[in-house]
Short mmCIF file of C-alpha atoms and ligand atoms in Angstrom, two decimals:
data_model
loop_
_atom_site.label_atom_id
_atom_site.label_comp_id
_atom_site.label_asym_id
_atom_site.label_seq_id
_atom_site.Cartn_x
_atom_site.Cartn_y
_atom_site.Cartn_z
CA THR T 26 94.99 63.17 63.53
CA LEU T 27 97.99 65.23 64.47
CA ALA T 28 98.12 66.90 67.87
CA ARG T 29 97.69 70.68 68.09
CA ILE T 30 100.15 70.90 70.92
CA GLY T 31 102.46 68.64 72.89
CA VAL T 32 103.41 68.67 76.55
CA THR T 33 106.67 67.16 77.72
CA GLY T 34 107.26 66.86 81.45
CA LEU T 35 104.24 65.33 83.14
CA ALA T 36 104.71 66.16 86.81
CA VAL T 37 101.60 67.74 88.30
CA MET T 38 101.85 71.12 86.52
CA GLY T 39 102.56 69.55 83.12
CA ALA T 40 99.93 66.85 83.51
CA ASN T 41 97.30 69.36 84.60
CA LEU T 42 98.03 71.74 81.72
CA ALA T 43 97.81 68.81 79.29
CA ARG T 44 94.46 67.81 80.80
CA ASN T 45 93.23 71.41 80.65
CA LEU T 46 94.11 71.54 76.94
CA ALA T 47 92.46 68.17 76.26
CA ARG T 48 89.34 69.16 78.18
CA HIS T 49 89.08 72.16 75.89
CA GLY T 50 88.90 69.85 72.91
CA HIS T 51 92.48 70.05 71.70
CA VAL T 52 94.40 66.95 70.68
CA VAL T 53 97.42 66.84 72.99
CA ALA T 54 100.57 64.80 72.54
CA VAL T 55 102.09 63.90 75.91
CA HIS T 56 105.60 62.77 76.74
CA ASN T 57 107.69 62.26 79.83
CA ARG T 58 111.30 61.14 80.22
CA SER T 59 110.16 58.10 82.13
CA GLY T 60 107.15 56.49 80.46
CA SER T 61 105.40 55.58 83.71
CA ARG T 62 104.07 59.12 84.18
CA THR T 63 102.70 59.16 80.63
CA ARG T 64 100.94 55.84 81.19
CA ALA T 65 99.54 57.00 84.54
CA LEU T 66 98.13 60.14 82.93
CA ILE T 67 96.40 58.15 80.18
CA GLU T 68 95.10 55.55 82.61
CA GLU T 69 93.66 58.05 85.08
CA HIS T 70 92.59 60.86 82.77
CA GLY T 71 92.65 59.49 79.22
CA HIS T 72 88.85 59.72 79.08
CA GLU T 73 88.93 63.51 79.57
CA GLY T 74 89.98 64.22 75.99
CA ALA T 75 92.16 63.25 73.05
CA PHE T 76 95.70 62.43 74.16
CA VAL T 77 98.46 60.97 72.02
CA ALA T 78 100.84 59.15 74.34
CA CYS T 79 104.44 59.19 73.08
CA GLU T 80 107.36 57.14 74.32
CA THR T 81 110.22 59.01 72.66
CA PRO T 82 110.96 62.63 71.71
CA GLU T 83 111.05 61.53 68.05
CA GLU T 84 107.60 59.98 68.28
CA PHE T 85 106.34 63.06 70.14
CA VAL T 86 107.63 65.52 67.55
CA ALA T 87 106.19 63.39 64.72
CA ALA T 88 102.77 63.46 66.42
CA LEU T 89 102.49 67.26 66.20
CA GLU T 90 100.92 69.39 63.47
CA ARG T 91 103.17 72.08 61.97
CA PRO T 92 104.37 74.52 63.00
CA ARG T 93 104.88 72.46 66.13
CA ARG T 94 103.93 73.70 69.55
CA VAL T 95 105.95 72.03 72.31
CA LEU T 96 105.22 72.97 75.91
CA VAL T 97 108.09 72.08 78.23
CA MET T 98 107.09 71.62 81.89
CA VAL T 99 110.25 70.56 83.69
CA LYS T 100 112.27 72.02 86.55
CA ALA T 101 114.00 75.35 85.91
CA GLY T 102 117.75 75.31 85.36
CA ALA T 103 119.74 72.34 84.08
CA PRO T 104 116.72 70.06 83.43
CA THR T 105 115.27 72.72 81.10
CA ASP T 106 118.55 73.01 79.20
CA ALA T 107 118.69 69.22 78.90
CA VAL T 108 115.19 69.07 77.40
CA ILE T 109 115.98 71.90 74.98
CA GLU T 110 119.13 70.10 73.86
CA ARG T 111 117.18 66.90 73.29
CA PHE T 112 114.28 68.48 71.39
CA ALA T 113 115.81 71.40 69.48
CA PRO T 114 117.54 69.21 66.86
CA LEU T 115 114.19 67.55 66.09
CA LEU T 116 112.43 70.85 65.43
CA GLU T 117 112.18 72.90 62.23
CA PRO T 118 112.13 76.62 61.52
CA GLY T 119 108.82 78.11 62.63
CA ASP T 120 108.28 75.55 65.40
CA MET T 121 107.71 76.79 68.96
CA LEU T 122 109.34 75.58 72.14
CA VAL T 123 107.49 76.95 75.15
CA ASP T 124 109.06 76.89 78.60
CA GLY T 125 106.26 77.03 81.17
CA GLY T 126 108.50 76.64 84.21
CA ASN T 127 109.73 79.31 86.61
CA ALA T 128 112.90 80.02 84.61
CA HIS T 129 115.15 82.98 85.26
CA PHE T 130 114.45 85.53 82.51
CA LEU T 131 118.16 85.89 81.75
CA ASP T 132 118.28 82.15 80.99
CA THR T 133 115.23 82.65 78.80
CA ARG T 134 116.96 85.46 76.90
CA ARG T 135 119.99 83.25 76.34
CA ARG T 136 117.89 80.29 75.16
CA GLU T 137 115.70 82.46 72.96
CA ALA T 138 118.73 83.95 71.21
CA ALA T 139 120.31 80.51 70.65
CA LEU T 140 117.14 78.97 69.22
CA ARG T 141 116.36 82.00 67.09
CA GLU T 142 119.51 81.19 65.12
CA ARG T 143 117.87 77.93 64.11
CA GLY T 144 114.58 79.66 63.32
CA VAL T 145 112.86 78.07 66.30
CA HIS T 146 110.67 80.32 68.46
CA PHE T 147 111.55 79.96 72.11
CA VAL T 148 108.75 81.21 74.31
CA GLY T 149 109.46 81.84 78.00
CA CYS T 150 106.02 81.57 79.47
CA GLY T 151 105.03 82.43 83.05
CA VAL T 152 102.26 80.22 84.39
CA SER T 153 100.67 80.98 87.73
CA GLY T 154 97.94 79.43 89.78
CA GLY T 155 99.50 76.33 91.22
CA GLU T 156 98.24 72.84 90.46
CA GLU T 157 94.57 73.71 90.53
CA GLY T 158 95.11 76.74 88.32
CA ALA T 159 96.93 74.65 85.74
CA LEU T 160 93.93 72.34 85.51
CA LEU T 161 91.04 74.78 85.82
CA GLY T 162 92.50 78.01 84.41
CA PRO T 163 95.83 79.62 85.20
CA SER T 164 97.09 83.10 84.49
CA ILE T 165 99.49 82.81 81.56
CA MET T 166 102.32 85.24 80.71
CA PRO T 167 103.97 84.30 77.41
CA GLY T 168 107.01 86.17 76.14
CA GLY T 169 108.77 85.52 72.83
CA SER T 170 108.04 86.71 69.31
CA ALA T 171 104.73 88.23 68.23
CA GLU T 172 104.69 85.61 65.46
CA SER T 173 104.76 82.79 67.98
CA TYR T 174 101.96 84.41 69.95
CA ALA T 175 99.80 84.47 66.85
CA ALA T 176 100.08 80.68 66.68
CA LEU T 177 99.99 79.97 70.41
CA GLY T 178 97.84 82.73 71.86
CA PRO T 179 94.41 81.32 70.93
CA LEU T 180 95.25 77.96 72.56
CA LEU T 181 96.65 79.55 75.70
CA GLU T 182 93.79 82.03 75.98
CA ASP T 183 91.41 79.11 75.64
CA ILE T 184 92.76 77.34 78.75
CA ALA T 185 93.46 80.46 80.83
CA ALA T 186 91.23 81.73 83.63
CA LYS T 187 88.57 84.25 82.56
CA VAL T 188 87.48 87.39 84.38
CA ASP T 189 84.41 89.16 82.98
CA GLY T 190 84.90 86.98 79.91
CA VAL T 191 88.46 88.28 79.38
CA PRO T 192 91.16 85.59 79.29
CA CYS T 193 93.99 85.90 81.81
CA CYS T 194 96.60 85.58 79.09
CA THR T 195 98.25 88.13 76.84
CA HIS T 196 101.49 88.51 74.91
CA ILE T 197 103.82 90.19 77.41
CA GLY T 198 106.71 91.13 75.11
CA PRO T 199 109.77 89.69 73.37
CA ASP T 200 112.29 87.12 74.68
CA GLY T 201 112.42 87.10 78.51
CA ALA T 202 109.50 89.47 79.16
CA GLY T 203 107.08 86.71 80.19
CA HIS T 204 109.43 85.11 82.68
CA PHE T 205 110.45 88.53 83.99
CA VAL T 206 106.88 89.48 84.87
CA LYS T 207 106.28 86.02 86.36
CA MET T 208 109.34 86.54 88.54
CA VAL T 209 107.99 89.87 89.77
CA HIS T 210 104.57 88.28 90.25
CA ASN T 211 106.22 85.86 92.64
CA GLY T 212 108.09 88.68 94.38
CA ILE T 213 104.78 90.45 94.92
CA GLU T 214 103.33 87.14 96.10
CA TYR T 215 106.09 86.95 98.74
CA ALA T 216 105.39 90.52 99.88
CA ASP T 217 101.65 89.97 100.06
CA MET T 218 102.09 86.74 102.06
CA GLN T 219 104.49 88.44 104.45
CA LEU T 220 102.07 91.33 105.06
CA ILE T 221 99.20 88.94 105.74
CA ALA T 222 101.45 86.99 108.13
CA GLU T 223 102.34 90.21 109.98
CA ALA T 224 98.66 91.14 110.29
CA TYR T 225 97.97 87.70 111.76
CA ASP T 226 100.91 87.96 114.17
CA LEU T 227 99.96 91.45 115.37
CA LEU T 228 96.35 90.49 116.02
CA ARG T 229 97.31 87.24 117.69
CA GLN T 230 100.00 88.70 119.92
CA GLY T 231 98.46 92.14 120.34
CA LEU T 232 94.89 91.06 121.09
CA GLY T 233 95.40 87.43 122.08
CA MET T 234 93.00 86.23 119.38
CA SER T 235 92.95 82.52 118.55
CA PRO T 236 93.64 81.13 115.08
CA ALA T 237 89.96 80.17 114.80
CA GLU T 238 88.89 83.72 115.66
CA LEU T 239 91.42 85.09 113.21
CA ALA T 240 90.08 82.79 110.50
CA GLY T 241 86.81 84.66 110.96
CA VAL T 242 88.54 88.03 110.72
CA PHE T 243 90.26 87.12 107.45
CA ALA T 244 87.06 85.64 106.03
CA GLU T 245 85.36 88.94 106.86
CA TRP T 246 88.18 90.95 105.27
CA ASN T 247 87.82 88.83 102.18
CA ARG T 248 84.43 90.42 101.59
CA GLY T 249 85.88 93.93 101.25
CA GLU T 250 88.63 95.77 99.38
CA LEU T 251 91.20 93.15 100.48
CA SER T 252 89.25 90.38 98.74
CA SER T 253 91.83 88.04 97.22
CA TYR T 254 92.90 84.44 96.89
CA LEU T 255 95.69 84.84 99.47
CA ILE T 256 93.33 86.29 102.11
CA GLU T 257 90.82 83.54 101.35
CA ILE T 258 93.31 80.70 101.83
CA THR T 259 94.71 82.40 104.95
CA ALA T 260 91.27 81.99 106.56
CA GLU T 261 91.26 78.33 105.50
CA VAL T 262 94.73 77.65 106.89
CA LEU T 263 93.90 79.37 110.20
CA ARG T 264 90.68 77.39 110.56
CA GLN T 265 92.50 74.08 110.11
CA VAL T 266 92.91 71.90 113.20
CA ASP T 267 95.67 69.29 113.42
CA ALA T 268 94.10 65.84 113.56
CA ALA T 269 96.96 64.27 115.52
CA THR T 270 97.05 66.78 118.38
CA GLY T 271 93.80 68.72 118.19
CA ARG T 272 95.84 71.92 118.17
CA PRO T 273 95.52 74.69 115.57
CA PHE T 274 97.36 73.56 112.45
CA VAL T 275 99.34 76.82 112.36
CA ASP T 276 100.80 75.96 115.80
CA VAL T 277 102.17 72.56 114.79
CA VAL T 278 103.91 73.75 111.60
CA ALA T 279 107.63 74.57 111.98
CA ASP T 280 108.02 78.35 111.71
CA ARG T 281 110.71 78.32 109.04
CA ALA T 282 109.55 79.66 105.66
CA GLU T 283 111.19 78.08 102.65
CA GLN T 284 111.73 79.52 99.20
CA LYS T 285 112.62 78.20 95.80
CA GLY T 286 114.24 81.38 94.52
CA THR T 287 111.90 83.54 92.46
CA GLY T 288 111.47 86.08 95.27
CA ARG T 289 115.21 86.28 95.74
CA TRP T 290 115.73 86.78 91.97
CA THR T 291 113.20 89.61 92.00
CA VAL T 292 115.22 91.44 94.63
CA GLN T 293 118.57 90.70 92.98
CA ILE T 294 117.33 92.11 89.68
CA ALA T 295 115.67 95.07 91.39
CA LEU T 296 119.02 95.97 92.92
CA ASP T 297 120.61 95.86 89.46
CA LEU T 298 117.85 98.01 88.02
CA GLY T 299 118.00 100.41 90.98
CA VAL T 300 114.31 99.95 91.84
CA PRO T 301 113.53 100.03 95.58
CA VAL T 302 111.29 96.99 96.06
CA SER T 303 111.60 97.19 99.83
CA GLY T 304 108.38 95.25 100.44
CA ILE T 305 109.58 92.26 98.44
CA ALA T 306 113.07 92.48 99.92
CA GLU T 307 111.71 92.48 103.48
CA ALA T 308 109.60 89.45 102.65
CA VAL T 309 112.60 87.53 101.32
CA PHE T 310 114.70 88.56 104.33
CA ALA T 311 111.92 87.63 106.76
CA ARG T 312 111.89 84.12 105.26
CA SER T 313 115.67 83.94 105.66
CA VAL T 314 115.47 85.09 109.28
CA SER T 315 112.79 82.51 110.03
CA GLY T 316 114.92 79.79 108.51
CA ASP T 317 118.12 80.62 110.37
CA ALA T 318 117.69 78.31 113.35
CA GLY T 319 121.19 78.94 114.74
CA LEU T 320 120.88 82.69 114.71
CA ARG T 321 117.45 82.58 116.31
CA GLU T 322 118.62 80.16 118.98
CA ALA T 323 121.59 82.38 119.82
CA ALA T 324 119.44 85.50 120.12
CA ARG T 325 116.42 84.00 121.88
CA GLY T 326 117.43 85.39 125.29
CA LEU T 327 117.60 89.03 124.21
CA PRO T 328 115.11 91.16 126.14
CA GLY T 329 111.85 92.34 124.63
CA PRO T 330 109.72 95.28 125.75
CA PRO T 331 108.30 95.29 129.28
CA ALA T 332 104.64 94.28 129.37
CA PRO T 333 102.89 97.13 127.56
CA VAL T 334 101.11 99.60 129.79
CA ALA T 335 97.97 99.47 127.68
CA GLY T 336 97.81 96.98 124.82
CA PRO T 337 96.01 97.87 121.62
CA ALA T 338 92.25 97.98 121.98
CA GLY T 339 89.94 95.36 120.45
CA GLU T 340 87.77 96.16 117.45
CA GLY T 341 89.56 99.41 116.70
CA PHE T 342 92.88 97.63 116.39
CA VAL T 343 91.46 94.98 114.08
CA GLU T 344 90.30 97.73 111.74
CA ASP T 345 93.64 99.53 112.08
CA VAL T 346 95.48 96.37 111.06
CA ARG T 347 93.15 95.85 108.13
CA ARG T 348 93.86 99.36 106.86
CA ALA T 349 97.59 99.04 107.49
CA LEU T 350 97.58 95.80 105.53
CA TYR T 351 95.78 97.44 102.62
CA ALA T 352 98.13 100.44 102.57
CA SER T 353 101.25 98.25 102.79
CA LYS T 354 99.90 96.05 100.05
CA ILE T 355 99.41 99.08 97.79
CA VAL T 356 103.07 99.99 98.36
CA ALA T 357 104.31 96.44 97.60
CA TYR T 358 102.36 96.24 94.36
CA ALA T 359 103.38 99.77 93.34
CA GLN T 360 107.02 98.80 93.82
CA GLY T 361 106.56 95.58 91.83
CA PHE T 362 104.95 97.46 88.95
CA ASP T 363 107.79 100.01 89.07
CA GLN T 364 110.22 97.12 88.65
CA ILE T 365 108.27 95.85 85.66
CA ARG T 366 108.39 99.25 84.02
CA ALA T 367 112.13 99.54 84.72
CA GLY T 368 112.81 96.03 83.36
CA SER T 369 110.71 96.75 80.32
CA ALA T 370 112.66 99.95 79.62
CA GLU T 371 116.03 98.25 80.23
CA TYR T 372 115.33 95.35 77.87
CA GLY T 373 113.09 97.18 75.38
CA TRP T 374 110.02 95.01 75.93
CA ALA T 375 107.25 97.62 75.98
CA VAL T 376 105.31 95.69 78.62
CA ASP T 377 101.84 97.18 79.10
CA PRO T 378 101.29 97.36 82.89
CA GLY T 379 97.53 97.73 82.48
CA ALA T 380 97.33 94.59 80.35
CA LEU T 381 99.40 92.77 82.94
CA ALA T 382 97.12 93.87 85.80
CA THR T 383 94.22 92.65 83.67
CA ILE T 384 95.59 89.10 83.35
CA TRP T 385 96.50 88.97 87.05
CA ARG T 386 92.87 89.55 88.05
CA GLY T 387 92.23 85.82 87.82
CA GLY T 388 94.01 82.48 87.76
CA CYS T 389 97.22 83.48 89.52
CA ILE T 390 98.23 83.36 93.16
CA ILE T 391 97.98 87.13 93.64
CA ARG T 392 94.55 87.35 91.98
CA ALA T 393 92.44 89.95 93.70
CA VAL T 394 89.74 92.55 93.22
CA PHE T 395 92.56 95.02 93.82
CA LEU T 396 94.19 94.20 90.45
CA ASP T 397 91.18 95.73 88.74
CA ARG T 398 91.99 99.01 90.49
CA ILE T 399 95.56 98.76 89.16
CA ARG T 400 94.23 98.10 85.67
CA GLU T 401 92.07 101.23 85.96
CA ALA T 402 95.01 103.32 87.21
CA TYR T 403 97.06 102.41 84.14
CA ALA T 404 94.09 102.94 81.83
CA ALA T 405 94.09 106.66 82.70
CA ALA T 406 95.07 109.08 79.95
CA GLU T 407 98.23 109.91 81.83
CA GLN T 408 100.25 107.00 83.28
CA PRO T 409 100.88 107.53 87.01
CA ALA T 410 104.56 107.91 87.96
CA THR T 411 103.82 105.44 90.75
CA LEU T 412 100.57 103.73 91.67
CA LEU T 413 100.72 105.60 94.99
CA VAL T 414 99.70 108.81 93.23
CA ALA T 415 96.93 107.32 91.09
CA PRO T 416 93.72 108.91 92.45
CA TYR T 417 92.13 105.73 93.83
CA PHE T 418 95.29 104.62 95.64
CA ALA T 419 96.25 108.09 96.86
CA GLU T 420 92.83 108.31 98.49
CA ALA T 421 93.07 104.81 99.97
CA LEU T 422 96.46 105.65 101.48
CA ALA T 423 95.21 108.93 102.89
CA LEU T 424 92.32 107.07 104.48
CA ALA T 425 94.59 104.38 105.91
CA GLN T 426 97.56 106.36 107.07
CA ARG T 427 96.53 107.10 110.67
CA SER T 428 95.76 103.42 111.24
CA TRP T 429 98.98 102.48 109.48
CA ARG T 430 101.04 104.66 111.82
CA ARG T 431 99.25 103.34 114.90
CA VAL T 432 99.89 99.75 113.83
CA VAL T 433 103.59 100.30 113.13
CA ALA T 434 103.93 102.05 116.49
CA ALA T 435 102.03 99.24 118.22
CA ALA T 436 104.29 96.63 116.59
CA ALA T 437 107.36 98.42 117.96
CA GLU T 438 105.75 98.72 121.41
CA LEU T 439 104.73 95.08 121.46
CA GLY T 440 108.04 93.84 120.11
CA VAL T 441 106.28 92.08 117.23
CA PRO T 442 108.37 92.18 114.05
CA ALA T 443 106.49 93.91 111.24
CA PRO T 444 109.17 94.63 108.63
CA GLY T 445 106.65 94.65 105.79
CA PHE T 446 104.29 97.16 107.40
CA SER T 447 107.04 99.43 108.68
CA SER T 448 109.17 99.44 105.54
CA ALA T 449 106.10 100.18 103.43
CA LEU T 450 105.26 103.14 105.66
CA ALA T 451 108.87 104.34 105.53
CA TYR T 452 108.76 104.18 101.72
CA TYR T 453 105.53 106.17 101.67
CA ASP T 454 106.99 108.79 103.99
CA ALA T 455 110.23 108.94 102.01
CA LEU T 456 108.44 109.52 98.71
CA ARG T 457 106.24 112.29 100.09
CA ALA T 458 109.05 114.02 102.04
CA GLU T 459 109.93 117.59 101.17
CA ARG T 460 113.57 117.00 102.11
CA LEU T 461 115.43 113.76 102.75
CA PRO T 462 118.56 113.28 104.86
CA ALA T 463 120.30 112.22 101.65
CA ALA T 464 121.81 115.72 101.74
CA LEU T 465 123.73 114.73 104.87
CA ILE T 466 124.90 111.54 103.19
CA GLN T 467 126.22 113.59 100.29
CA GLY T 468 128.08 115.74 102.82
CA GLN T 469 129.62 112.68 104.44
CA ARG T 470 130.67 111.28 101.07
CA ASP T 471 132.27 114.55 100.13
CA PHE T 472 134.03 114.70 103.51
CA PHE T 473 135.72 111.32 103.44
CA GLY T 474 136.14 110.79 99.72
CA ALA T 475 135.77 114.12 97.91
CA HIS T 476 132.87 112.53 96.08
CA THR T 477 131.32 115.98 95.42
CA TYR T 478 127.71 117.13 95.68
CA ARG T 479 125.17 119.28 93.91
CA ARG T 480 123.51 122.37 95.39
CA VAL T 481 119.86 123.32 95.61
CA ASP T 482 120.50 126.84 94.34
CA ARG T 483 123.09 126.54 91.54
CA GLU T 484 123.93 124.19 88.69
CA GLY T 485 127.24 122.36 88.85
CA VAL T 486 129.24 119.96 91.00
CA PHE T 487 130.96 121.10 94.19
CA HIS T 488 133.47 119.99 96.79
CA THR T 489 134.29 121.47 100.19
CA LEU T 490 137.96 121.47 101.26
CA TRP T 491 137.17 119.60 104.49
CA SER T 492 140.75 119.06 105.59
CA GLY T 493 141.78 122.55 104.52
CA ASP T 494 140.04 125.85 105.15
CA ARG T 495 136.60 124.37 104.40
CA THR T 496 135.85 126.69 101.53
CA GLU T 497 133.87 125.39 98.59
CA VAL T 498 135.39 124.77 95.17
CA GLU T 499 133.90 123.64 91.87
CA GLY T 500 134.10 119.84 91.72
C1 6PG S 629 102.46 80.51 91.18
C2 6PG S 629 103.50 80.36 92.28
C3 6PG S 629 104.47 79.27 92.01
C4 6PG S 629 105.61 79.19 93.02
C5 6PG S 629 105.18 79.00 94.43
C6 6PG S 629 106.28 78.59 95.40
O1 6PG S 629 102.42 81.60 90.64
O2 6PG S 629 101.70 79.58 90.89
O3 6PG S 629 104.22 81.54 92.36
O4 6PG S 629 105.01 79.53 90.75
O5 6PG S 629 106.40 78.11 92.66
O6 6PG S 629 104.59 80.16 94.88
O7 6PG S 629 107.26 79.55 95.55
P1 6PG S 629 108.30 79.48 96.78
O8 6PG S 629 108.62 78.04 97.01
O9 6PG S 629 109.50 80.25 96.36
O10 6PG S 629 107.59 80.07 97.95
#
């Protein structure tokens, strides 16, 4: 029998997706550039389902039913282009080439346009959930043509995570839409991780709590409105003890956060779109700061605050940090969803934010109870201009704000960096402000460059003759 789908690229993600498909009863052709991986997969997991092991791309393509579905699971960038070049000539109009890697959506747009000329559907497909998700049920974000989704969707929905029986997979929109939303997913992931790390740091330094005690705090938080995969694994990581030294695991890990690039792309694109994703940006910058050993070494001797007169107080501070974390998280997600709406408008994708929140409820790294609240906010008759003003979130922020302010103030007093918490609060305060000092900036611009300004009381563009008699003229 011919295979329903083929997977090429059998590193862990590819192998696990192939196994997931096979376990769901689909015949899966598998191929890898070096045959050893293919053989290892069949040897170790061949009994899990019906695999067709293929040595060459030609053999692989011949093993597939038509129209062919080819899932490419190789590294983003040049390796993806190399695979496309190798396989595209073997495909026929109507066939589908699915890129399940973390590709840049602009690369996806370019590849989609090139393959469309040959009649081949190129599907940039976000896949989240790490290795375990790939095997047991990821969140899947396919872009590309609606026609390709009709042929691929049922298979992908079959292997995706399910929440309340609803698959965590939906057609996101044309060409690069799937990879775009996956990019922003990762940006949000960075922001969420940074906020959790700040909460940990504040409680550890502010209250002197141990990692083991903090594991308990996060486990407790995971039972409430913060309940999420990232909070859950934070408790696990904090509970871990290093076997070699007997010290908390978190104390033996080098404090330099690495990054493969999706968070950075999110911020780069947000700058181009003019969307202030300050939470994601602070998270990317915080990783960069942590990784700059030379800079940190040079600055280590700079003075911090004198020992605080009265440190933050026990239980109350734990609850304050929990609320500050929740409020900051709402801001980070609101900004990420704003970027998705802006990207969707810019590229004409018509991404449905509610549908996206729905498929992020399970399978992916940012899966959380919270995503259901976002889904509800976008299900309202009138779409909120920002999630911050959707009734549920507006109320949550109002409830959290006193704690939030106390925590940001405490961070400054303690000398504990909390860029995520404080920038989120600044964003909140900026949005709700009656007047912003942007008026002064306009004045400065007009002063040094005659850049002109608008007035609050009259239509038109104006300029003040700063180096003359300082009267106002029409700009
Ligand atoms: C996912 C993750 C994954 C990403 C890792 C590592 O959704 O399953 O986002 O795609 O590769 O999170 O990212 P960094 O190395 O950039 O931290």
